[in-house]
XYZ file of C-alpha atoms in Angstrom:
581
model
C 0.000 0.000 0.000
C 2.795 2.356 0.880
C 4.479 1.519 -2.483
C 1.252 2.340 -4.375
C 0.840 5.598 -2.522
C 4.379 6.580 -3.247
C 3.897 5.796 -6.955
C 0.732 7.866 -7.164
C 2.445 10.710 -5.338
C 5.333 10.621 -7.838
C 2.921 10.902 -10.793
C 1.086 13.806 -9.187
C 4.343 15.547 -8.504
C 5.207 15.386 -12.203
C 1.818 16.784 -13.133
C 2.204 19.644 -10.683
C 5.491 20.617 -12.207
C 4.041 20.623 -15.722
C 0.920 22.633 -14.801
C 2.111 25.302 -12.348
C 5.863 25.650 -12.871
C 5.420 29.208 -14.196
C 3.714 30.463 -11.008
C 5.640 28.428 -8.474
C 8.792 30.036 -7.150
C 9.119 28.121 -3.893
C 10.528 24.594 -3.737
C 7.937 21.970 -2.895
C 8.644 19.463 -0.131
C 7.660 15.797 -0.397
C 5.379 16.066 2.643
C 3.315 18.792 0.989
C 2.849 16.679 -2.135
C 1.732 13.666 -0.136
C -0.816 15.813 1.710
C -2.204 17.077 -1.563
C -2.513 13.558 -2.862
C -4.495 12.193 0.072
C -6.677 15.241 0.992
C -8.323 16.098 -2.291
C -11.825 15.569 -0.874
C -11.212 18.223 1.813
C -10.381 21.078 -0.564
C -13.879 22.565 -0.292
C -13.875 22.573 3.519
C -10.434 23.913 4.147
C -10.137 27.499 5.345
C -7.155 29.572 4.621
C -5.705 27.060 2.100
C -2.656 28.266 0.288
C -2.485 29.304 -3.368
C -0.890 26.050 -4.516
C -3.828 24.006 -3.200
C -6.303 26.121 -5.207
C -4.357 25.650 -8.401
C -4.178 21.895 -7.844
C -7.966 21.814 -7.478
C -8.436 23.763 -10.703
C -6.136 21.392 -12.649
C -8.052 18.355 -11.457
C -11.355 19.898 -12.496
C -10.101 20.590 -16.017
C -9.009 16.998 -16.468
C -12.375 15.781 -15.347
C -14.179 18.013 -17.828
C -11.938 16.938 -20.711
C -12.481 13.271 -19.912
C -16.261 13.769 -19.986
C -16.713 16.003 -23.027
C -14.061 14.586 -25.405
C -15.974 11.345 -26.248
C -19.158 13.382 -26.728
C -17.340 15.713 -29.172
C -15.975 12.777 -31.209
C -19.430 11.194 -31.524
C -20.974 14.459 -32.691
C -18.170 15.023 -35.175
C -18.572 11.520 -36.617
C -22.267 11.968 -37.365
C -22.116 15.546 -38.632
C -18.879 15.805 -40.623
C -18.055 14.238 -44.045
C -14.731 12.617 -43.267
C -14.189 11.537 -46.860
C -14.357 15.103 -48.128
C -12.322 16.245 -45.146
C -9.382 14.106 -46.153
C -9.916 13.990 -49.922
C -7.358 16.693 -50.573
C -4.578 14.769 -48.864
C -5.487 11.535 -50.665
C -5.480 13.131 -54.073
C -2.192 14.825 -53.400
C -0.362 11.494 -53.168
C -1.680 10.057 -56.426
C 1.017 9.303 -59.013
C 1.500 12.059 -61.486
C 2.194 10.434 -64.848
C 3.794 13.524 -66.316
C 5.972 13.864 -63.231
C 7.040 10.224 -63.544
C 7.975 10.764 -67.173
C 10.008 13.795 -66.214
C 11.880 11.894 -63.504
C 12.596 8.969 -65.851
C 13.926 11.357 -68.472
C 16.143 13.102 -65.944
C 17.592 9.795 -64.727
C 18.235 8.679 -68.317
C 19.884 12.013 -69.093
C 22.109 11.689 -66.012
C 23.190 8.222 -67.167
C 24.033 9.518 -70.637
C 25.957 12.445 -69.160
C 27.976 9.954 -67.136
C 28.709 7.973 -70.314
C 29.746 11.174 -72.046
C 32.041 12.047 -69.157
C 33.735 8.635 -69.308
C 34.153 8.961 -73.067
C 35.691 12.424 -72.802
C 38.082 11.296 -70.067
C 39.132 8.324 -72.217
C 39.735 10.652 -75.164
C 41.714 13.023 -72.940
C 43.919 10.221 -71.572
C 44.422 8.763 -75.057
C 45.628 12.145 -76.299
C 48.314 12.238 -73.620
C 49.361 8.634 -74.302
C 49.679 9.301 -78.029
C 51.627 12.497 -77.346
C 54.006 10.648 -75.034
C 54.478 7.852 -77.540
C 55.294 10.308 -80.315
C 57.906 12.043 -78.148
C 59.443 8.726 -77.193
C 59.547 7.620 -80.825
C 61.222 10.870 -81.904
C 63.973 10.423 -79.318
C 64.863 6.820 -80.263
C 66.220 5.022 -83.323
C 68.867 5.616 -85.943
C 69.056 7.408 -89.275
C 68.960 4.161 -91.212
C 65.347 3.525 -90.170
C 63.969 7.042 -90.608
C 61.931 6.173 -93.731
C 60.379 3.102 -92.137
C 59.610 5.016 -88.948
C 58.102 7.836 -90.950
C 55.767 5.396 -92.680
C 54.806 3.805 -89.364
C 54.227 7.237 -87.873
C 51.917 8.187 -90.740
C 49.923 4.958 -90.340
C 49.746 5.456 -86.595
C 48.694 9.084 -86.986
C 45.999 8.127 -89.462
C 44.637 5.480 -87.107
C 44.778 7.881 -84.173
C 42.936 10.559 -86.142
C 40.239 8.049 -87.081
C 39.891 7.127 -83.419
C 39.656 10.825 -82.548
C 36.937 11.454 -85.131
C 35.026 8.413 -83.936
C 35.222 9.600 -80.316
C 34.092 13.133 -81.160
C 31.131 11.886 -83.193
C 30.177 9.607 -80.332
C 30.124 12.584 -77.940
C 27.907 14.504 -80.376
C 25.609 11.498 -80.601
C 25.318 11.250 -76.822
C 24.670 14.989 -76.550
C 21.857 14.744 -79.102
C 20.367 11.765 -77.269
C 20.454 13.678 -73.966
C 18.551 16.558 -75.599
C 15.944 14.166 -76.973
C 15.509 12.465 -73.602
C 15.024 15.765 -71.753
C 12.533 16.989 -74.363
C 10.511 13.779 -74.368
C 8.138 14.680 -71.461
C 7.226 17.950 -73.227
C 6.243 16.337 -76.526
C 2.593 15.925 -75.518
C -0.261 18.300 -74.769
C -0.437 21.851 -76.029
C 3.295 22.505 -75.748
C 5.040 22.108 -79.095
C 8.790 21.542 -79.200
C 9.029 20.065 -82.674
C 12.467 20.650 -84.104
C 13.783 22.159 -80.871
C 16.352 19.407 -80.440
C 17.656 19.576 -83.997
C 19.071 23.076 -83.985
C 22.698 23.039 -85.064
C 22.903 19.218 -85.135
C 24.242 17.745 -88.352
C 23.414 14.343 -89.758
C 26.320 11.959 -89.128
C 25.916 10.512 -92.590
C 27.092 13.839 -94.000
C 30.519 13.265 -92.486
C 31.038 10.101 -94.538
C 32.896 8.548 -91.628
C 32.604 4.934 -90.480
C 35.282 3.704 -88.114
C 34.646 0.043 -89.051
C 33.621 0.444 -92.671
C 33.509 -2.459 -95.100
C 36.600 -3.341 -97.084
C 36.432 -2.560 -100.789
C 37.313 -5.961 -102.319
C 37.542 -4.618 -105.887
C 35.692 -7.564 -107.377
C 35.864 -6.021 -110.860
C 39.650 -6.332 -110.758
C 39.634 -10.084 -110.117
C 41.942 -12.310 -112.133
C 39.965 -15.394 -113.145
C 40.142 -18.544 -115.216
C 37.303 -20.246 -117.099
C 36.295 -23.724 -115.965
C 35.210 -25.648 -119.046
C 35.577 -29.346 -118.205
C 35.337 -32.237 -120.611
C 32.312 -34.268 -119.575
C 34.203 -37.601 -119.652
C 37.277 -36.466 -117.734
C 37.153 -36.638 -113.944
C 39.266 -35.561 -110.982
C 38.660 -37.281 -107.635
C 39.413 -34.963 -104.715
C 41.459 -36.544 -101.918
C 41.372 -34.501 -98.687
C 42.673 -36.091 -95.511
C 44.477 -33.534 -93.351
C 42.735 -31.870 -90.413
C 39.068 -31.213 -89.713
C 36.198 -29.952 -91.866
C 37.654 -26.450 -92.331
C 40.859 -27.929 -93.741
C 38.840 -30.116 -96.077
C 36.803 -27.187 -97.393
C 40.011 -25.272 -98.184
C 41.326 -28.440 -99.833
C 38.159 -28.675 -101.972
C 38.519 -25.059 -103.065
C 42.061 -25.755 -104.253
C 40.899 -28.922 -106.000
C 38.384 -26.839 -107.938
C 41.245 -24.695 -109.219
C 43.215 -27.804 -110.212
C 40.159 -29.214 -112.007
C 39.679 -25.933 -113.922
C 43.354 -25.856 -114.957
C 43.160 -29.509 -116.113
C 39.676 -29.158 -117.728
C 38.103 -31.913 -115.610
C 34.863 -32.471 -113.699
C 35.490 -32.505 -109.947
C 34.127 -35.473 -107.974
C 33.200 -34.683 -104.350
C 34.495 -37.404 -101.963
C 32.046 -40.014 -100.684
C 30.757 -39.645 -97.131
C 32.034 -43.195 -96.505
C 35.623 -41.938 -96.708
C 35.172 -38.241 -95.879
C 32.669 -35.785 -94.372
C 29.009 -35.632 -95.399
C 29.436 -32.517 -97.523
C 25.845 -32.602 -98.777
C 24.632 -31.693 -95.266
C 26.634 -28.440 -95.103
C 27.190 -27.466 -98.765
C 24.932 -27.038 -101.763
C 26.737 -28.751 -104.642
C 24.149 -27.619 -107.184
C 24.889 -24.014 -106.154
C 28.401 -24.374 -107.615
C 27.054 -25.649 -110.947
C 24.459 -22.877 -111.106
C 27.102 -20.219 -110.474
C 29.192 -21.442 -113.392
C 26.235 -22.257 -115.640
C 27.451 -25.775 -116.401
C 28.100 -29.157 -114.792
C 31.497 -28.848 -113.154
C 30.998 -30.689 -109.832
C 29.265 -34.014 -109.139
C 28.842 -36.241 -106.116
C 30.605 -39.586 -105.832
C 27.232 -41.350 -106.135
C 26.585 -39.633 -109.479
C 30.104 -40.491 -110.619
C 29.454 -44.138 -109.696
C 26.358 -44.177 -111.901
C 28.284 -42.707 -114.829
C 31.232 -45.108 -114.408
C 29.359 -48.114 -113.007
C 31.059 -50.529 -115.386
C 34.558 -49.272 -114.702
C 35.185 -47.675 -111.290
C 38.926 -47.373 -111.653
C 41.425 -44.595 -110.820
C 43.772 -44.501 -113.814
C 46.355 -42.295 -112.079
C 46.667 -41.593 -108.355
C 48.945 -38.539 -108.160
C 50.312 -37.298 -104.826
C 51.056 -33.598 -104.606
C 53.353 -34.208 -101.608
C 55.856 -37.004 -101.486
C 57.152 -36.304 -97.969
C 56.744 -37.372 -95.265
C 54.133 -39.713 -96.813
C 52.539 -40.031 -100.236
C 49.229 -38.110 -100.264
C 48.709 -38.699 -96.523
C 47.077 -41.929 -97.694
C 47.644 -44.860 -95.372
C 46.532 -48.486 -95.729
C 43.294 -47.785 -93.857
C 42.236 -45.107 -96.323
C 43.167 -47.239 -99.326
C 40.957 -49.970 -97.875
C 38.023 -47.525 -97.567
C 38.449 -46.438 -101.194
C 38.430 -50.049 -102.371
C 35.271 -50.703 -100.352
C 33.615 -48.105 -102.584
C 34.283 -50.404 -105.526
C 37.270 -48.378 -106.726
C 40.378 -50.010 -108.067
C 43.649 -48.125 -108.417
C 47.276 -48.427 -109.360
C 50.343 -47.433 -107.424
C 50.527 -43.994 -105.781
C 52.954 -41.688 -107.567
C 54.363 -38.178 -107.153
C 55.611 -35.973 -110.014
C 58.183 -34.216 -107.819
C 59.828 -34.129 -104.425
C 57.651 -31.952 -102.254
C 57.734 -31.754 -98.446
C 54.532 -30.777 -96.666
C 56.542 -28.840 -94.065
C 58.334 -26.747 -96.718
C 56.043 -26.426 -99.761
C 57.473 -24.704 -102.832
C 55.671 -21.966 -104.718
C 54.184 -23.410 -107.882
C 52.491 -21.938 -110.959
C 49.668 -22.930 -113.295
C 52.286 -24.022 -115.807
C 53.791 -26.388 -113.207
C 50.411 -28.009 -112.628
C 49.702 -28.419 -116.319
C 53.132 -29.918 -116.913
C 53.042 -32.436 -114.031
C 49.352 -33.351 -113.647
C 47.895 -33.149 -117.168
C 46.875 -36.563 -118.526
C 44.706 -38.212 -121.175
C 43.409 -40.705 -118.633
C 39.697 -40.520 -117.905
C 39.930 -40.650 -114.111
C 42.713 -39.259 -111.983
C 42.936 -38.592 -108.231
C 45.089 -35.873 -106.665
C 45.759 -35.506 -102.967
C 46.216 -33.939 -100.517
C 46.534 -30.320 -101.728
C 45.619 -28.480 -98.498
C 49.213 -27.347 -97.873
C 49.973 -26.661 -101.543
C 51.236 -23.219 -102.559
C 49.987 -22.773 -106.112
C 49.266 -19.216 -107.307
C 48.371 -18.347 -103.712
C 47.337 -14.739 -104.318
C 45.249 -15.746 -107.311
C 43.505 -18.599 -105.476
C 42.841 -16.616 -102.276
C 41.529 -13.413 -103.888
C 37.949 -12.331 -103.071
C 35.503 -14.508 -104.979
C 38.181 -17.049 -105.811
C 40.156 -17.666 -109.009
C 37.295 -18.983 -111.169
C 34.912 -17.075 -113.418
C 31.354 -17.287 -112.034
C 28.299 -15.120 -111.413
C 27.964 -15.589 -107.625
C 29.671 -14.044 -104.617
C 31.438 -17.299 -103.789
C 31.286 -20.946 -104.826
C 31.821 -22.832 -101.567
C 29.345 -21.497 -99.038
C 26.900 -22.903 -96.445
C 23.706 -24.532 -97.622
C 20.530 -22.485 -97.910
C 19.058 -24.114 -94.790
C 22.078 -23.158 -92.693
C 22.066 -19.616 -94.079
C 18.394 -19.124 -93.187
C 18.912 -20.587 -89.712
C 21.821 -18.200 -89.112
C 19.698 -15.236 -90.206
C 16.885 -16.289 -87.858
C 19.334 -16.601 -84.963
C 20.732 -13.139 -85.687
C 17.245 -11.634 -85.818
C 16.335 -13.345 -82.533
C 19.439 -12.690 -80.420
C 21.916 -10.284 -82.023
C 20.463 -7.701 -84.361
C 22.247 -5.948 -87.192
C 25.380 -4.611 -85.470
C 27.301 -7.238 -83.538
C 30.852 -8.452 -83.177
C 31.693 -12.125 -83.688
C 34.545 -13.720 -81.766
C 36.139 -17.067 -82.556
C 37.807 -17.877 -79.254
C 39.609 -21.179 -79.695
C 41.084 -22.678 -76.518
C 40.833 -26.484 -76.489
C 44.169 -27.966 -77.530
C 45.366 -24.507 -78.574
C 47.790 -23.842 -75.699
C 50.424 -26.340 -76.825
C 49.832 -25.576 -80.513
C 50.292 -21.834 -80.047
C 53.281 -22.066 -77.715
C 55.119 -24.032 -80.411
C 54.829 -20.939 -82.642
C 56.872 -17.768 -82.451
C 55.234 -15.666 -81.189
C 52.626 -17.634 -79.277
C 48.942 -17.035 -80.099
C 47.492 -18.194 -76.761
C 46.593 -15.221 -74.562
C 45.664 -15.064 -70.855
C 41.983 -14.271 -70.334
C 42.528 -10.743 -68.872
C 44.796 -9.764 -71.779
C 42.339 -11.209 -74.300
C 39.510 -9.262 -72.648
C 41.463 -5.994 -73.003
C 42.039 -6.661 -76.715
C 38.385 -7.515 -77.289
C 37.212 -4.429 -75.372
C 39.311 -2.162 -77.612
C 37.670 -3.601 -80.737
C 34.224 -3.253 -79.155
C 35.015 0.378 -78.372
C 35.910 1.064 -82.009
C 32.924 -0.817 -83.427
C 30.440 0.482 -80.808
C 28.651 -2.890 -80.876
C 26.048 -3.834 -78.245
C 26.758 -7.588 -78.131
C 29.418 -10.165 -79.029
C 28.630 -13.524 -80.597
C 30.961 -16.102 -79.081
C 32.034 -19.157 -81.042
C 34.284 -21.164 -78.773
C 35.328 -24.544 -77.434
C 36.469 -22.993 -74.145
C 35.324 -24.234 -70.754
C 32.655 -22.341 -68.840
C 35.264 -21.254 -66.289
C 37.168 -19.390 -69.033
C 34.164 -17.855 -70.772
C 32.693 -16.769 -67.425
C 35.880 -14.898 -66.519
C 36.082 -13.424 -70.017
C 32.505 -12.142 -69.758
C 33.157 -10.391 -66.448
C 36.199 -8.552 -67.857
C 34.763 -7.189 -71.120
C 33.678 -3.725 -69.975
C 33.389 -0.735 -72.323
C 32.440 2.746 -71.071
C 31.362 1.300 -67.751
C 29.048 -1.272 -69.383
C 29.557 -5.043 -69.474
C 29.188 -6.189 -73.095
C 27.291 -9.515 -73.156
C 28.761 -12.615 -74.803
C 26.066 -14.550 -76.676
C 26.430 -18.255 -77.452
C 24.042 -20.506 -79.293
C 21.707 -21.912 -76.624
C 20.726 -25.535 -76.259
C 17.724 -26.532 -78.304
C 14.411 -25.347 -76.873
C 11.039 -26.180 -78.357
C 9.800 -22.714 -77.390
C 12.378 -21.144 -79.704
C 11.773 -21.396 -83.454
C 14.974 -19.993 -84.915
C 16.413 -23.504 -85.509
C 13.166 -25.171 -86.624
C 14.448 -25.645 -90.194
C 17.287 -27.875 -89.031
C 14.886 -30.122 -87.116
C 12.436 -30.229 -89.986
C 15.156 -31.550 -92.316
C 16.864 -33.873 -89.838
C 20.024 -31.773 -89.496
C 19.872 -31.230 -85.741
C 22.641 -32.530 -83.446
C 25.096 -32.784 -86.340
C 28.499 -31.472 -85.226
C 29.486 -30.378 -88.739
C 26.168 -28.592 -89.320
C 26.578 -26.747 -86.010
C 30.159 -25.805 -86.902
C 29.022 -24.445 -90.270
C 26.203 -22.556 -88.547
C 28.776 -20.950 -86.227
C 30.881 -19.960 -89.227
C 27.898 -18.427 -90.971
C 26.886 -16.308 -87.957
C 30.486 -15.114 -87.608
C 30.772 -14.361 -91.315
C 27.633 -12.183 -91.208
C 28.846 -10.013 -88.311
C 29.761 -6.338 -88.532
C 33.239 -7.013 -87.134
C 35.069 -10.305 -86.663
C 37.838 -11.223 -84.210
C 39.539 -14.503 -85.148
C 42.038 -16.953 -83.723
C 45.438 -16.810 -85.393
C 46.527 -20.189 -86.752
C 42.997 -21.628 -86.902
C 41.631 -22.824 -90.250
C 38.132 -22.333 -88.779
C 38.950 -18.615 -88.572
C 40.516 -18.646 -92.045
C 37.362 -20.117 -93.576
C 35.278 -17.413 -91.873
C 37.612 -14.730 -93.254
C 37.251 -16.279 -96.722
C 33.447 -16.085 -96.500
C 33.546 -12.486 -95.223
C 35.891 -11.520 -98.022
C 33.747 -13.201 -100.679
C 30.423 -11.919 -99.287
C 31.750 -8.375 -98.944
C 31.134 -8.325 -95.181
C 34.812 -7.934 -94.212
C 35.486 -4.842 -92.076
C 38.604 -2.730 -91.628
C 38.257 -3.542 -87.903
C 38.519 -7.317 -88.483
C 41.596 -8.738 -86.812
C 43.143 -11.704 -85.092
C 42.804 -11.643 -81.312
C 45.463 -9.322 -79.808
C 47.066 -8.964 -83.225
C 50.610 -7.600 -82.979
C 50.941 -8.278 -79.242
C 52.734 -11.137 -77.511
C 51.083 -12.943 -74.599
C 52.136 -11.239 -71.351
C 52.879 -14.665 -69.891
C 54.006 -17.858 -71.646
C 54.353 -21.250 -69.962
C 57.458 -23.361 -70.404
C 57.726 -26.426 -72.626
C 57.437 -29.992 -71.422
């Protein structure tokens, strides 16, 4: 009881201080407070009570009145006032303002673009200082004997630097124009007209005639060609054994040149001894381009020569280290086709590791024959009229862009993939890794680059091409491609690497392959990869890879080759090279 009384007294003491502190100048003792707490009922009967007691009584009365009338006031207010209208102003004030949202979105987008512009300008500023320092260093080194060569290199370097500068400046103008458009966007509705406000003083970029990664002029009209007019009863069997499909396609292209020089019909190898070419190539396309029958399949050849399937002369282009690369196993496969043949022969001593340069006259002198059927192999490493054979469009007279190209089904599938995932402007990267470390380290210089160094090289090309995505054709492990993806950053933005996804019934871009039974064919998929790479705006290849070389051939023949095309980290050595075994 005493504890309760003390607690009540403490509460009353606090109330007294809050209510009468302005009029109270004398300290209050605890005994006086306790008396006030217990003698409230005697306030009316006390005579001569002090001023503090009267004020305490008044405070208590006010509390009592508030406690009684407050509920009554709330009830009256509830039944007489329209609460909905009372608070309607506040509710409407917090509704989303669509025009305000648009304005905020535009401002945020403009801030992002300004940040991009700032990064670009800083990069341009730093590049200017690096180029200036390099020029000073170059001018202080060297000898008089190399002045002409250095002058040429300086001119090439200056030209490239100026192109980079122009590209950077135009990019800043483009960003500035985009910022203006973004800020004006919220005002392009309603009664306010701002038509043309963002175009004042802004020139069309097309008027500059500048494209940093423009297409290469292949000068097709200046091609040196030879007519292919074969005798219908003279045949050349192509023998291609070295390497994978890309090597074999290059071998076939060279065989076509040999057949044209020797006036023979070329016989495509049977799928029982070679690849299934009919699944990746359109043989009829070659005949249509030349307007005559110049290439036939082995099955068609068998029908023509069904009574006498015999190779009259089997000529090996290389004699060392082995005739034609043909071993006993391959001879057995050829005989299983019903072919008979004589002894393998070579018209000269030719080492595959050190091929000699040969001419058309050499071929005519050593390989011409009156025999109906001859076989020549393997010519992949041959060096016959190299510049003539490798020119854009090839060495033969025809009315197409190129003779050896992917089948129509593969071309359409590639186009559908590009429309689905990549769009018009994309970079293609052939990033070969599997088995490439040892192969490259045997070369001088090595062509196998650490992932961070490769990412820097790729990022520089992306910066020049201003491409939004990269198509990745690779045999690398996920651990390598994952690291590569995280390191390819241009202007503060990670540039995505896009690979062909696993088949999904919800996606229709590859439906043609399934409809014609070409799905899950490794060679079809490889040719599809080549086609997507060959159609890109810019291509980065793997030095030393025939897969890359075949892509470059297609780009050259199709006219899609760009001045920005290059081998990965071209001109730079790997910053770390492992030792040999």
